[in-house]
CSV table of C-alpha atoms in Angstrom, one decimal:
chain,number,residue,atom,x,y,z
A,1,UNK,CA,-73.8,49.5,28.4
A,2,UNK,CA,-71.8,49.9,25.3
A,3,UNK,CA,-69.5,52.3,24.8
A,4,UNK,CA,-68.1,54.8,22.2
A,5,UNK,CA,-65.3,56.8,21.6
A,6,UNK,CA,-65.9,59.0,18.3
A,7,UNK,CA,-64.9,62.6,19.4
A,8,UNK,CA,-68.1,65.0,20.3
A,9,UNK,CA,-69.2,68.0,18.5
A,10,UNK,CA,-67.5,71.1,19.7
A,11,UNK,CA,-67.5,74.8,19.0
A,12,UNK,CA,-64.2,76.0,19.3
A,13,UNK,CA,-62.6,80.0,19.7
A,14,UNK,CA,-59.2,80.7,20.2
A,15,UNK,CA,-57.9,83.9,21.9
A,16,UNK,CA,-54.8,84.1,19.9
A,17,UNK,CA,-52.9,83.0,17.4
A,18,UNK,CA,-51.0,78.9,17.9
A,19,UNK,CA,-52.4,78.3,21.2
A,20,UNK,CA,-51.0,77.2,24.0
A,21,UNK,CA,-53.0,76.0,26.6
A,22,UNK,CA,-57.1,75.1,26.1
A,23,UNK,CA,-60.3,74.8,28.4
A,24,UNK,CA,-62.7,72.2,27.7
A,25,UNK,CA,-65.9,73.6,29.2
A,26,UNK,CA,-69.1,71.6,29.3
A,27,UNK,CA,-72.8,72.6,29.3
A,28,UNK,CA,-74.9,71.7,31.6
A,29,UNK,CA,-78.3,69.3,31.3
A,30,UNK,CA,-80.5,70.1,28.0
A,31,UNK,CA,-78.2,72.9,26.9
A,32,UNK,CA,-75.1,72.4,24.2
A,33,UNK,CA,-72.1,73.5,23.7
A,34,UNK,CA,-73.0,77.2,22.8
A,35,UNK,CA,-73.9,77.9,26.5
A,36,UNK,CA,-71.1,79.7,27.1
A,37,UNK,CA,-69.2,80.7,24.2
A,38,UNK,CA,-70.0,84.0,24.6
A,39,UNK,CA,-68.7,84.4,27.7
A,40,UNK,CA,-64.8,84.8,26.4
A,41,UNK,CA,-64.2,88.5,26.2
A,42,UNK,CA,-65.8,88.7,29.7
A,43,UNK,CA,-62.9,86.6,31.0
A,44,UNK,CA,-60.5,89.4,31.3
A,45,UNK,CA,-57.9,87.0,30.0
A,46,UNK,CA,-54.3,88.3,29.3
A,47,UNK,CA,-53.7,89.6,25.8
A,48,UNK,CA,-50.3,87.1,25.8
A,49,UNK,CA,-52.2,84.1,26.4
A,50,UNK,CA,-53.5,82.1,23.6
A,51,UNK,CA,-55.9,80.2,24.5
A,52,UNK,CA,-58.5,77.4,22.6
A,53,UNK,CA,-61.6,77.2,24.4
A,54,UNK,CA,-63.6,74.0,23.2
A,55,UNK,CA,-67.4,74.0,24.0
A,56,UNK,CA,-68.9,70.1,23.3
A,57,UNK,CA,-72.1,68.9,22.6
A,58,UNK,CA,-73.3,66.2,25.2
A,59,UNK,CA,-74.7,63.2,23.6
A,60,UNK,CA,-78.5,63.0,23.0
A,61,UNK,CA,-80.4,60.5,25.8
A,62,UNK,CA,-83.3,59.9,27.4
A,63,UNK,CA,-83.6,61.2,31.1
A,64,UNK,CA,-85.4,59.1,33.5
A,65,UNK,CA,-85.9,62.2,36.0
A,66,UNK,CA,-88.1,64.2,33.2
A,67,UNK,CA,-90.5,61.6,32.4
A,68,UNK,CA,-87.4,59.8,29.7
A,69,UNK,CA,-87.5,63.2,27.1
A,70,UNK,CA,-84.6,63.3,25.5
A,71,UNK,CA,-82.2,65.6,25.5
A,72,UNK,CA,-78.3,66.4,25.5
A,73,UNK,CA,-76.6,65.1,29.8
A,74,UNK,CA,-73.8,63.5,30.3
A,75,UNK,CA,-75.6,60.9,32.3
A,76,UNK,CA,-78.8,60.6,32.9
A,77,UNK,CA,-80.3,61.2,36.5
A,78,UNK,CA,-83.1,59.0,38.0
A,79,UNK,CA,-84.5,61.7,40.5
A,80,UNK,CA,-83.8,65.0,41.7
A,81,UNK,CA,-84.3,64.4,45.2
A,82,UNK,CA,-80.4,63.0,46.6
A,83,UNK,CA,-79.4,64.0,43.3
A,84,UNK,CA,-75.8,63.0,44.6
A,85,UNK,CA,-77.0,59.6,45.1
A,86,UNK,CA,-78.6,58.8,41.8
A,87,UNK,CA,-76.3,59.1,38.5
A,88,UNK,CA,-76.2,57.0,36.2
A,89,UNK,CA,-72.3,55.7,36.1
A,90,UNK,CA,-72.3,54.2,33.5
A,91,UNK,CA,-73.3,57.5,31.8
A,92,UNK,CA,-70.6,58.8,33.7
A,93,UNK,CA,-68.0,56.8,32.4
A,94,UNK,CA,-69.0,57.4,28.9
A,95,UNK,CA,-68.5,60.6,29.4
A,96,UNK,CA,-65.1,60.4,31.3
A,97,UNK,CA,-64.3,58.5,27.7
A,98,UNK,CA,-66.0,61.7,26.2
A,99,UNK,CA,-63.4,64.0,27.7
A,100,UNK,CA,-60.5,61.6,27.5
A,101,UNK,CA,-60.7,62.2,23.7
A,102,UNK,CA,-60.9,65.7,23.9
A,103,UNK,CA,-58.0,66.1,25.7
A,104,UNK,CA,-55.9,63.5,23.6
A,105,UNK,CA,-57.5,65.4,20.6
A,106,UNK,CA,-55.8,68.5,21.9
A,107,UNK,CA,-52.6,67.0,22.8
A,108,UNK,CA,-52.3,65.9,19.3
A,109,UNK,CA,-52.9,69.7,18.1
A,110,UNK,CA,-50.1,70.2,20.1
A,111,UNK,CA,-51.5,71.6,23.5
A,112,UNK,CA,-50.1,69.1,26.6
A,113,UNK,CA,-52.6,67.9,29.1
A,114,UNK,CA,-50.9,70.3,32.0
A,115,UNK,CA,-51.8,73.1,30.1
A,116,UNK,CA,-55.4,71.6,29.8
A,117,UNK,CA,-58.5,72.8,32.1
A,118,UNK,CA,-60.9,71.2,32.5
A,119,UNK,CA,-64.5,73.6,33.3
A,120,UNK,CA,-68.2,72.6,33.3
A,121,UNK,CA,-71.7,73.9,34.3
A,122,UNK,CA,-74.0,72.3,36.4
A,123,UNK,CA,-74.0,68.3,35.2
A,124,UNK,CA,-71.0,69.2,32.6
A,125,UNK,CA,-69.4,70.7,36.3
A,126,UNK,CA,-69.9,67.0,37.7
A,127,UNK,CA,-68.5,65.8,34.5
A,128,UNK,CA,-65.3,68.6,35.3
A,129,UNK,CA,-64.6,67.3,38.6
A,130,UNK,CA,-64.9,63.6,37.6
A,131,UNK,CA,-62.9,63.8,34.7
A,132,UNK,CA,-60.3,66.2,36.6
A,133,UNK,CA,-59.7,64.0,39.6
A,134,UNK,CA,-59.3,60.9,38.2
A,135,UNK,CA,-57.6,61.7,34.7
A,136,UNK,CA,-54.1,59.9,35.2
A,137,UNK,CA,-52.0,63.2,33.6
A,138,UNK,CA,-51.5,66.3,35.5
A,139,UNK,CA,-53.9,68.9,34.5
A,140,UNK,CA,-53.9,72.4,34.6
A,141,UNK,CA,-56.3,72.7,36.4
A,142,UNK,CA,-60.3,72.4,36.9
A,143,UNK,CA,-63.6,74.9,37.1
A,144,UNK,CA,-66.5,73.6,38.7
A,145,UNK,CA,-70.0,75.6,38.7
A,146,UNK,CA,-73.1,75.3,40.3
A,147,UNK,CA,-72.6,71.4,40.8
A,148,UNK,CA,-71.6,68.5,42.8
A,149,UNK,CA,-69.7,65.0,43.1
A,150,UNK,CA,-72.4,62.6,41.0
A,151,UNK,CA,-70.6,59.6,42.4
A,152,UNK,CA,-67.9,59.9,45.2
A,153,UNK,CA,-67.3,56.1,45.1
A,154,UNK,CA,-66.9,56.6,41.3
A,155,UNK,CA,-64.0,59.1,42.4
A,156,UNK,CA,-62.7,58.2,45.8
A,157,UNK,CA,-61.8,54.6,44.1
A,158,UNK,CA,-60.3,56.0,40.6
A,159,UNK,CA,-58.7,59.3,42.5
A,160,UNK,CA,-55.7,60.1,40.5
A,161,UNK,CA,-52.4,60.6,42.5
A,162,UNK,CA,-50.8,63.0,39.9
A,163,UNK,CA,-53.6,65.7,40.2
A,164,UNK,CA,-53.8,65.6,43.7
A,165,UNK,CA,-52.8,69.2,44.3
A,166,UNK,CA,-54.4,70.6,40.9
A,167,UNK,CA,-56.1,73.7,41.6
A,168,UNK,CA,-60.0,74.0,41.7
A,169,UNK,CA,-62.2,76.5,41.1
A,170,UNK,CA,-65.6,76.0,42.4
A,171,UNK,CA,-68.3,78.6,42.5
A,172,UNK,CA,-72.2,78.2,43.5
A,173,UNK,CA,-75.3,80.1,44.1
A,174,UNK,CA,-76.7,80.4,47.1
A,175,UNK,CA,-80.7,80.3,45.9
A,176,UNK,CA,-79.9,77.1,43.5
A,177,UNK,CA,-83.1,75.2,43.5
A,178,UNK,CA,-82.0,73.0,41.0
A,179,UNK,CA,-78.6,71.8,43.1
A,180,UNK,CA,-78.8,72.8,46.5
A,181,UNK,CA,-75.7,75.2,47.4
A,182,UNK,CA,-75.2,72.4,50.4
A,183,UNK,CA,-74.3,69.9,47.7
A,184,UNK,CA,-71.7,72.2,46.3
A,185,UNK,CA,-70.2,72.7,50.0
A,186,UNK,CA,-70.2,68.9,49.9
A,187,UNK,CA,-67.8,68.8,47.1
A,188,UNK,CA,-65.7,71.3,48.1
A,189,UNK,CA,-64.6,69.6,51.2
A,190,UNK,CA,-64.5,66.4,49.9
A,191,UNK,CA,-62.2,67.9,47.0
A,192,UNK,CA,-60.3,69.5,50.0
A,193,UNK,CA,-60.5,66.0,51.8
A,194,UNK,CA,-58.3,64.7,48.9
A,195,UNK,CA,-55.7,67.4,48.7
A,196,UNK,CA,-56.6,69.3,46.1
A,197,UNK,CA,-56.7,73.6,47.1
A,198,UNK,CA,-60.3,75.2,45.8
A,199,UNK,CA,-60.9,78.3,45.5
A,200,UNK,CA,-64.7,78.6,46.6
A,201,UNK,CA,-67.0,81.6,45.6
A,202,UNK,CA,-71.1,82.0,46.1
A,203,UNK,CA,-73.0,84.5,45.3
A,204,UNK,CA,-77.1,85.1,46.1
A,205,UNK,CA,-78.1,83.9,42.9
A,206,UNK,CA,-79.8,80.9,41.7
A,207,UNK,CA,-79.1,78.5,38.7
A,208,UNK,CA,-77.3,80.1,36.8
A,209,UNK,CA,-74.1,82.8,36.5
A,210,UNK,CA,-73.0,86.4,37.8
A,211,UNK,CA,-69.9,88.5,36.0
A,212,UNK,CA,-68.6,88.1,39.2
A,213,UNK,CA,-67.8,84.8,38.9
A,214,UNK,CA,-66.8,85.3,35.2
A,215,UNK,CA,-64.3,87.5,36.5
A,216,UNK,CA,-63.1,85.0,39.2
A,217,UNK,CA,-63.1,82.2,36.4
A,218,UNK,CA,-60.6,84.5,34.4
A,219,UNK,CA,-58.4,85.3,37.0
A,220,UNK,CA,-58.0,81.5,37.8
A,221,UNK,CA,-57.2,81.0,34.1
A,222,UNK,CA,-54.6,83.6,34.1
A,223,UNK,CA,-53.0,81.8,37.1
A,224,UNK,CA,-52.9,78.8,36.1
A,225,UNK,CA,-52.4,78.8,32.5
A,226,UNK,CA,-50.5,82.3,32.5
């Protein structure tokens, strides 16, 4: 598979004035980056922290698991069923590629990858805690929502030493038909299993989000980047 490195489309909203620290927050599958821009002032964050939130736009490609239709993923999934079990790596690591620029991008804007988190939905979580445990600069920290490990041989060989301990955030519904709640358990220990402390939330919803859990989100943010 070739690869690419041209920096994604992003929508981008700042909190204040010369930020300091940023969140790179990806959508999940078929969705863009305007998923969740609106979910800001629901954050709670503090009024002294600046921060840039950058929302990308997932490449375009054609997923095997609805019949090849195209649409923006990060990889492209081959079934549903063992959903853990089928990714496409290669997809992965495009996307790995994806987020590396994105963070350099910011770090040449002046923000340094330890005040960087790393956040993503669903597929763009899987992305988050790919990216976030096996980026080879310490991190700020990572958010992980309604998703799982797409490839734990993908991590467990490129595990990075230096985010070891970065904190995790990792929050799931507990009617998810789309990724089983038992998956997201699965990640959390083996995220646990590596060192790394996660805060774990779940709530009785399905797909999807609960202020809640933007309000646990914001607190994390405040902690780590306050």
């Amino acid at each position: 598979m070739s690869t690419t490195t041209s920096l994604l489309d992003t929508i981008e909203v700042e909190t204040g004035d010369n930020p300091t620290a940023a969140v790179i927050w990806m959508h999940g599958l078929g969705a863009d980056g305007s998923d969740f821009a609106g979910v800001i002032p629901e954050l709670g964050l503090s009024d002294n922290l600046a921060v840039r939130f950058i929302f990308p736009h997932a490449r375009f490609m054609p997923i095997t698991c609805n019949n090849g239709y195209t649409m923006r993923a990060w990889y492209d999934i081959l079934y549903f069923e063992d959903i853990d079990r089928h990714a496409d790596e290669d997809g992965i690591r495009q996307s790995l590629l994806d987020v590396e620029a994105l963070v350099k991008d910011q770090n040449a804007r002046g923000v340094p990858t330890h005040r960087i988190v790393l956040a993503g939905f669903s597929q763009g979580g899987a992305i988050a805690y790919t990216a976030g445990l096996t980026y080879p600069e310490r991190l700020a920290g990572i958010v992980a929502l309604s998703t799982y490990w797409p490839s734990p041989v993908l991590i467990e060989q490129n595990r990075s030493a230096i985010n070891a301990t970065t904190p995790v955030l990792a929050a799931h519904g507990t009617a998810d038909p789309v990724v089983p709640v038992a998956l997201g358990r699965r990640a959390r220990a083996a995220t646990e299993a590596l060192g790394n402390p996660v805060e774990w939330y779940d709530w009785p919803m399905q797909h999807s989000v609960c202020l809640p859990e933007i309000h646990a989100i914001g607190r994390f943010l405040n902690k780590v980047l306050g």
